[in-house]
XYZ file of C-alpha atoms in Angstrom:
512
model
C -39.744 35.382 5.719
C -41.164 32.745 4.444
C -38.769 32.306 2.541
C -36.095 32.139 4.667
C -37.755 29.128 6.770
C -39.187 27.557 4.091
C -35.214 27.244 3.065
C -34.370 26.439 6.584
C -37.610 23.782 6.001
C -35.733 21.513 3.367
C -32.356 22.198 4.202
C -33.692 20.490 7.786
C -35.624 17.814 4.896
C -33.065 17.317 2.787
C -30.074 15.906 5.876
C -33.210 13.554 7.162
C -33.199 12.256 4.145
C -29.268 11.925 3.591
C -29.083 10.660 7.214
C -32.129 7.929 6.076
C -30.149 6.827 3.247
C -26.320 6.291 5.187
C -25.452 2.669 5.377
C -23.737 1.718 8.700
C -21.113 -1.076 6.618
C -21.412 -1.683 3.272
C -19.504 -4.776 1.020
C -16.106 -3.989 -0.194
C -14.415 -5.730 -3.077
C -11.057 -5.493 -4.607
C -10.010 -8.038 -7.789
C -6.188 -8.827 -7.735
C -5.619 -8.866 -11.958
C -4.103 -11.403 -13.812
C -2.629 -8.483 -16.118
C -2.460 -9.850 -19.553
C 0.336 -8.429 -20.687
C 1.015 -6.977 -24.800
C 4.165 -9.504 -26.294
C 5.909 -6.274 -27.069
C 5.241 -3.527 -24.388
C 7.902 -1.498 -26.724
C 6.630 -1.659 -29.596
C 4.155 1.016 -30.961
C 1.164 0.548 -31.788
C -1.958 1.876 -33.436
C -4.879 2.928 -31.425
C -6.839 0.038 -32.122
C -4.295 -2.748 -31.613
C -3.924 -1.016 -27.824
C -8.032 -1.545 -27.258
C -7.716 -4.415 -28.244
C -5.128 -5.396 -25.588
C -6.988 -3.474 -22.933
C -9.949 -4.984 -24.294
C -8.904 -8.350 -22.973
C -8.295 -7.044 -20.018
C -11.172 -5.453 -19.801
C -12.769 -8.991 -19.913
C -11.381 -10.266 -17.060
C -12.857 -6.983 -14.552
C -15.859 -7.136 -16.318
C -16.245 -11.009 -14.942
C -15.010 -9.557 -11.653
C -16.399 -6.770 -10.814
C -20.276 -9.151 -12.035
C -19.512 -11.367 -9.568
C -19.081 -8.194 -7.057
C -22.314 -6.960 -8.269
C -24.223 -9.969 -7.639
C -23.251 -10.871 -4.285
C -23.574 -7.920 -2.734
C -20.822 -5.252 -3.370
C -21.406 -1.593 -2.698
C -17.576 -0.758 -4.656
C -14.624 -2.639 -6.571
C -10.950 -1.615 -6.728
C -9.185 -3.948 -9.650
C -4.955 -3.024 -9.846
C -3.298 -0.973 -10.788
C -1.736 -1.115 -14.569
C -4.905 -4.124 -14.603
C -6.025 -2.479 -18.363
C -2.888 -2.739 -20.418
C 0.113 -4.294 -17.843
C 3.577 -2.145 -17.593
C 7.380 -2.289 -19.163
C 6.379 0.816 -22.033
C 7.973 3.262 -23.220
C 6.824 7.081 -22.904
C 6.058 6.316 -26.799
C 4.690 3.209 -26.584
C 1.854 3.589 -23.597
C 0.937 6.557 -25.799
C -1.550 4.927 -27.406
C -3.425 3.529 -24.871
C -3.767 6.730 -23.534
C -7.624 8.390 -23.366
C -8.193 11.843 -22.287
C -9.850 11.706 -18.996
C -11.582 15.197 -17.842
C -12.090 16.623 -14.471
C -15.234 15.018 -13.076
C -16.299 18.508 -12.176
C -18.127 18.335 -15.883
C -20.454 16.007 -14.701
C -20.145 13.539 -17.143
C -21.157 9.652 -17.823
C -19.433 8.207 -20.708
C -21.748 5.102 -21.257
C -24.522 7.389 -21.814
C -22.840 10.184 -23.937
C -19.133 8.565 -25.161
C -17.962 11.478 -27.613
C -18.791 13.976 -26.033
C -14.228 14.181 -24.768
C -12.752 12.044 -27.732
C -12.411 8.720 -28.129
C -12.333 7.334 -24.618
C -13.915 4.018 -25.646
C -12.561 2.433 -22.074
C -14.099 5.230 -19.737
C -17.126 3.896 -21.937
C -16.741 0.953 -21.018
C -15.951 1.034 -16.817
C -18.845 3.541 -17.039
C -21.178 1.103 -18.421
C -20.018 -1.687 -16.054
C -20.577 0.697 -13.020
C -24.345 1.523 -14.245
C -25.143 -1.725 -15.446
C -24.147 -3.817 -12.249
C -24.735 -0.352 -9.733
C -21.247 -0.486 -8.814
C -18.715 1.655 -8.024
C -15.859 0.786 -10.110
C -11.837 2.384 -9.292
C -9.393 1.975 -12.368
C -6.330 2.657 -13.168
C -5.585 3.711 -16.445
C -4.588 6.455 -18.153
C -4.223 10.130 -18.817
C -3.290 12.772 -21.425
C -3.573 16.196 -21.701
C -1.722 18.547 -24.649
C 0.247 21.313 -23.869
C 2.744 23.904 -25.528
C 5.922 26.227 -25.074
C 3.485 28.723 -22.552
C 4.664 26.240 -20.353
C 8.588 26.161 -19.111
C 7.500 22.628 -18.084
C 5.481 20.661 -21.147
C 7.814 18.076 -21.883
C 9.703 18.350 -25.889
C 6.512 16.254 -27.316
C 4.200 18.573 -25.911
C 2.017 16.169 -24.152
C 1.252 14.741 -20.131
C 1.211 11.612 -19.833
C -0.299 10.137 -16.347
C -0.448 7.263 -14.527
C -4.260 8.338 -13.510
C -6.709 6.108 -11.204
C -10.844 6.919 -12.035
C -13.630 5.703 -10.120
C -17.141 5.552 -11.143
C -20.320 5.239 -9.788
C -23.324 2.982 -9.825
C -24.341 5.148 -11.715
C -21.486 5.681 -14.648
C -20.539 8.720 -14.135
C -17.228 9.899 -13.272
C -16.616 10.537 -9.835
C -12.580 11.074 -8.861
C -9.021 10.981 -11.479
C -5.887 10.711 -9.347
C -3.007 11.833 -11.024
C -0.930 9.389 -9.381
C 1.650 11.685 -7.700
C 5.125 9.930 -6.167
C 5.966 7.245 -9.075
C 8.260 4.148 -8.923
C 11.491 3.635 -11.225
C 11.097 3.093 -14.434
C 8.008 4.938 -15.009
C 9.249 7.020 -16.588
C 6.284 6.575 -19.211
C 4.341 9.133 -16.986
C 5.023 12.496 -15.845
C 3.479 13.652 -11.765
C 1.336 15.928 -11.315
C 3.001 20.140 -10.527
C 1.677 19.473 -7.012
C 0.179 16.110 -5.203
C -3.963 16.310 -5.958
C -5.740 15.217 -2.937
C -8.468 13.415 -4.112
C -12.016 12.969 -2.295
C -15.410 12.138 -2.461
C -19.167 10.930 -0.029
C -20.897 8.181 -0.747
C -23.916 6.626 1.867
C -21.538 4.602 2.905
C -17.995 7.032 3.996
C -16.318 9.035 2.471
C -13.461 7.938 0.409
C -9.469 9.195 -0.351
C -7.570 7.497 -2.654
C -3.492 7.299 -4.328
C -1.907 5.040 -5.863
C 0.710 1.908 -5.319
C 4.617 4.131 -4.175
C 2.293 7.501 -2.895
C 1.544 4.830 0.294
C 5.982 5.620 1.507
C 5.323 9.461 1.161
C 3.448 12.009 2.866
C 1.666 13.842 0.108
C -1.331 12.964 -0.748
C -1.385 9.742 1.499
C -1.037 11.023 4.822
C -2.576 14.581 4.409
C -5.536 12.087 3.031
C -5.726 10.752 6.009
C -5.397 13.681 8.837
C -6.340 16.927 7.137
C -9.742 15.180 4.951
C -10.509 12.735 7.245
C -11.519 9.875 4.614
C -12.999 6.479 6.165
C -11.759 4.069 3.738
C -8.420 4.871 1.322
C -8.723 3.027 -2.477
C -5.403 1.337 -2.810
C -4.972 -0.028 -7.418
C -1.162 -1.250 -6.669
C 1.183 -3.207 -9.108
C 3.486 -3.682 -5.894
C 6.235 -6.107 -5.719
C 6.983 -7.465 -2.145
C 9.986 -7.099 -0.264
C 10.730 -8.857 2.627
C 11.561 -8.478 5.274
C 9.178 -5.918 5.907
C 7.399 -4.394 2.404
C 5.235 -7.473 1.616
C 1.847 -6.033 0.320
C -0.497 -7.688 2.634
C 1.868 -7.175 5.780
C 2.414 -2.958 5.033
C -1.118 -2.814 3.126
C -2.761 -4.086 5.791
C -0.835 -2.534 9.065
C -1.655 1.414 7.342
C -4.482 1.052 7.666
C -3.804 -0.168 11.008
C -1.509 2.872 12.174
C -3.429 5.543 10.123
C -7.050 4.007 11.829
C -8.585 3.566 8.083
C -10.433 1.129 6.078
C -8.068 0.482 3.278
C -8.223 -1.280 0.477
C -5.591 -2.696 -2.082
C -5.969 -4.791 -5.368
C -2.421 -5.598 -6.382
C -1.501 -7.160 -9.875
C -0.759 -10.807 -9.771
C 1.861 -11.563 -11.894
C 3.999 -14.115 -9.595
C 6.825 -13.683 -11.751
C 7.889 -10.709 -11.087
C 6.594 -11.264 -6.412
C 3.874 -9.664 -7.045
C 0.843 -10.415 -5.070
C -1.021 -9.282 -2.632
C -4.102 -8.201 -2.232
C -6.548 -7.162 0.633
C -9.858 -5.566 2.369
C -8.521 -4.174 5.903
C -10.192 -1.963 8.664
C -8.640 -0.654 11.450
C -8.301 -2.937 13.749
C -7.738 -5.898 12.155
C -7.284 -7.661 8.365
C -11.246 -8.447 7.390
C -10.035 -10.817 3.666
C -6.593 -11.101 1.818
C -5.185 -13.205 -0.163
C -1.828 -13.771 -1.431
C -0.484 -16.850 -3.581
C 2.562 -17.859 -5.042
C 1.603 -20.983 -6.889
C -0.339 -20.202 -9.932
C -1.187 -17.999 -12.480
C -4.801 -16.996 -11.487
C -6.391 -13.464 -10.177
C -8.124 -13.609 -7.154
C -11.515 -11.960 -5.828
C -11.948 -10.809 -2.494
C -15.065 -8.965 -0.925
C -16.113 -8.410 2.821
C -17.719 -6.375 4.894
C -16.991 -3.221 6.642
C -17.800 -0.408 8.902
C -18.710 2.932 6.892
C -17.557 5.084 9.548
C -14.556 3.266 11.121
C -13.529 4.615 14.728
C -10.383 4.031 16.470
C -8.215 5.507 19.663
C -4.686 7.229 18.885
C -2.021 5.723 19.973
C 0.654 7.109 22.500
C 3.782 5.350 20.200
C 6.028 6.558 22.913
C 3.917 6.059 26.310
C 5.102 3.164 27.015
C 8.464 2.848 26.078
C 9.131 6.638 27.271
C 9.178 5.013 30.903
C 11.763 1.836 30.362
C 15.439 2.894 30.844
C 18.082 1.186 28.339
C 20.817 -1.403 29.937
C 23.919 -1.420 28.763
C 24.031 -4.951 26.369
C 27.975 -4.478 25.795
C 29.496 -6.071 22.390
C 26.466 -8.826 22.351
C 24.480 -6.193 19.608
C 25.464 -6.558 16.071
C 24.962 -5.174 12.702
C 23.731 -6.612 9.991
C 21.307 -5.267 6.005
C 17.410 -5.187 6.025
C 16.995 -4.312 2.333
C 20.518 -1.844 2.296
C 20.009 -0.237 5.710
C 21.833 -1.243 8.441
C 20.485 -1.979 11.424
C 21.478 -3.265 14.680
C 20.542 -6.740 16.295
C 20.221 -8.269 18.857
C 20.214 -12.531 19.317
C 16.938 -14.371 21.025
C 19.780 -16.447 23.172
C 17.101 -17.571 25.124
C 13.815 -19.509 24.820
C 11.760 -16.367 27.350
C 13.320 -13.217 27.814
C 13.442 -9.069 27.623
C 15.284 -7.891 25.205
C 16.168 -4.101 24.523
C 18.516 -2.381 21.131
C 19.386 1.443 20.332
C 20.700 3.182 17.474
C 20.598 6.841 17.800
C 17.489 7.731 19.499
C 15.137 4.025 18.348
C 15.217 2.304 22.378
C 13.103 -1.201 21.162
C 11.938 -3.246 23.797
C 10.748 -6.889 23.170
C 9.575 -9.397 25.188
C 8.411 -12.918 24.720
C 8.552 -16.151 24.767
C 8.784 -19.178 22.404
C 7.028 -22.720 22.731
C 10.679 -24.349 22.503
C 14.304 -23.246 21.598
C 14.810 -24.302 18.499
C 18.719 -25.183 17.577
C 18.038 -24.425 13.992
C 16.425 -21.638 13.907
C 17.669 -17.975 14.794
C 15.773 -14.909 15.816
C 17.154 -10.349 16.480
C 15.971 -7.721 18.161
C 16.887 -5.151 15.594
C 16.602 -1.199 15.361
C 17.069 1.325 12.453
C 16.883 5.246 12.917
C 17.862 6.516 9.352
C 17.647 7.335 5.701
C 16.862 4.942 3.339
C 17.750 6.061 0.272
C 17.384 2.712 -1.796
C 14.580 2.766 -4.225
C 13.719 6.028 -3.140
C 14.340 8.099 0.043
C 12.137 8.584 3.786
C 13.507 7.904 6.585
C 12.381 5.608 8.684
C 12.855 4.770 12.788
C 12.319 0.697 12.747
C 11.592 -1.832 16.285
C 11.304 -5.324 13.737
C 11.254 -9.205 15.635
C 12.851 -11.738 12.929
C 13.564 -14.868 11.716
C 17.313 -14.892 10.215
C 17.759 -16.904 6.620
C 20.609 -18.940 8.485
C 22.301 -19.748 11.707
C 25.195 -16.978 10.347
C 23.813 -13.671 12.310
C 24.485 -12.197 9.215
C 21.490 -12.834 7.167
C 19.296 -11.345 9.502
C 17.873 -9.432 7.467
C 17.704 -11.384 4.028
C 14.669 -12.611 2.733
C 12.341 -15.380 5.121
C 9.342 -16.862 3.900
C 8.760 -20.015 5.751
C 9.456 -20.722 9.810
C 8.930 -23.389 12.273
C 9.245 -21.660 15.714
C 5.938 -20.705 17.998
C 6.089 -17.871 20.481
C 3.044 -17.574 23.058
C 3.821 -14.962 23.672
C 5.085 -11.369 22.544
C 5.171 -7.507 23.817
C 6.927 -4.505 21.203
C 7.728 -1.465 21.897
C 10.290 1.673 21.124
C 10.649 5.396 21.029
C 9.690 6.849 18.561
C 9.820 10.231 17.743
C 6.584 10.282 14.784
C 2.951 9.230 15.631
C 3.301 7.859 12.758
C 3.686 4.346 12.870
C 2.621 0.851 11.455
C 2.118 -2.221 13.566
C 3.157 -5.476 11.213
C 2.934 -9.206 12.262
C 3.862 -11.769 9.148
C 3.301 -15.594 9.852
C 5.584 -18.046 8.149
C 4.070 -19.111 4.190
C 3.872 -15.032 4.707
C -0.381 -14.731 6.342
C -1.093 -12.172 8.456
C -2.101 -12.614 12.234
C -5.729 -11.145 11.932
C -7.084 -11.494 16.033
C -3.883 -12.882 17.257
C -2.457 -9.285 17.740
C -3.425 -5.773 19.230
C -1.938 -1.815 19.892
C -2.633 -0.715 23.230
C -3.471 2.719 23.694
C 0.779 3.197 25.414
C 2.304 2.315 21.616
C 2.872 -1.785 22.586
C 1.857 -3.964 19.782
C 0.988 -6.976 21.918
C -0.248 -10.822 21.286
C -4.161 -11.493 22.382
C -3.027 -15.624 22.227
C -0.674 -17.341 21.303
C 0.594 -16.645 17.327
C -1.716 -19.504 14.889
C 1.467 -20.363 13.103
C 5.592 -19.648 13.526
C 6.025 -15.854 13.495
C 8.265 -14.036 10.386
C 8.663 -10.768 11.489
C 6.741 -8.355 14.620
C 7.227 -5.226 13.884
C 7.339 -1.499 13.944
C 7.885 0.508 11.100
C 8.177 4.133 11.359
C 8.583 7.203 9.582
C 9.606 10.896 9.886
C 8.268 12.196 6.833
C 9.721 15.458 7.594
C 13.126 14.594 8.010
C 12.933 12.211 4.943
C 14.555 15.908 3.107
C 17.660 15.328 4.739
C 20.304 15.686 2.089
C 24.364 15.203 2.707
C 27.366 13.306 0.782
C 28.012 10.792 3.937
C 24.426 9.760 3.950
C 25.089 8.523 -0.336
C 28.091 6.977 -0.095
C 26.625 5.163 4.226
C 23.942 3.738 1.146
C 26.863 2.409 -1.856
C 28.811 1.331 0.774
C 25.531 -0.867 2.103
C 24.666 -1.764 -1.578
C 28.916 -3.393 -1.910
C 28.455 -5.214 0.956
C 24.761 -6.467 0.407
C 26.214 -7.402 -2.720
C 29.522 -9.335 -1.723
C 27.671 -10.923 1.018
C 25.766 -12.131 -1.669
C 28.277 -13.697 -3.052
C 30.207 -14.387 -0.630
C 27.177 -17.229 0.419
C 26.526 -18.706 -3.065
C 30.028 -19.450 -2.872
C 30.034 -20.671 -0.028
C 26.557 -23.391 -0.920
């Protein structure tokens, strides 16, 4: 009896200490790194040569970590491929890989570097975290031997993984995540046999982690938030911007808002490959972001976040389901947005209420421009279908966007600047999903923190006139359960869309 009472007192004391030591807020840092690439990434090199390059990139990372720690940061996220770059083959990346153990082994590489073989990169990351009393999130490569007893073992006898690691403020390895959804061209890596759900707890919240293309698919991204209730997502990425809907700062900030979590996104800085765009995003608004296609310099961002953000749920169909879709006759037109055929309506007046539908999705827009310019065209678009280029995922999208030229068939092409200012907008749709990500992107690829809001009934609306001309206002919906829809006709349709896009580009260039 005495023993059980004593255990009870100890448990209560532990809970009180834990609660007292927990933080309501924390300072997050992300580092957009101008990665140093190998001269000949397809040519295999020795481990010594590989380490020389990796140490050059780790020197850059060390500068960012030291600066972030001096400014009070509790955690810093660095980019995917930030330690060694990209363009590798399976053979040429091997010398850059290390054996990364399961974090359950309770290992501090800084104090015991040879416990799991030759691990100089993990030792240096661990020591950086330990010396600066900061959590470090980095992306490196893991190797795991296998043999013929494993029917899925690759012919070269090893698995190679695109891997995120997290070291705590004592330098201990606390998380390891193998990227599940490899993007096109990542043939140097294997995907794990099952999606890995990786979380860890700190005094400033519960964290989950995934990498780059994972964000567009259900596992592990949605599962981490829905089933494991993480407060903050850590997101190393090497993201190539695709306008109008998939630029890094635009989509990543929208995912944070749609999933109602903090989101720390660290992108590679490599403008020649259209890679830039990092940020610290809260569920209600971006806190810090960076987009720079003009310079070759990296960028460190810091901002304070709530450790346990709370945002009310949104019913994305509530408002729009109560509206009626009017008949618009032959005013609609088709145009291609990133290989998908949208149904559009041109906004012909300075103010108005417009509706456009495709399949089960109807999109409703109310807007007022400061003036209707004669040299710019805006349109309201809807798409309800399976995207099949550079991945297969089912989308429902409502979008207000600026067309590239006065030609309506340019609606959906990449546009970076605009001149038309809006006084207000309100966008909603009859979505068949509760996974909808609200985007507002302004001229010169800028976000609009504090300038818009999402209501509980599913309306994305402006709180005040946007500070810059509008590029896009979008509700980007994902129907994960329909990703596996497959048919010959959908593949043929996708192929035809690609052909149409190519033909249109050729015609435009000839006219130009």
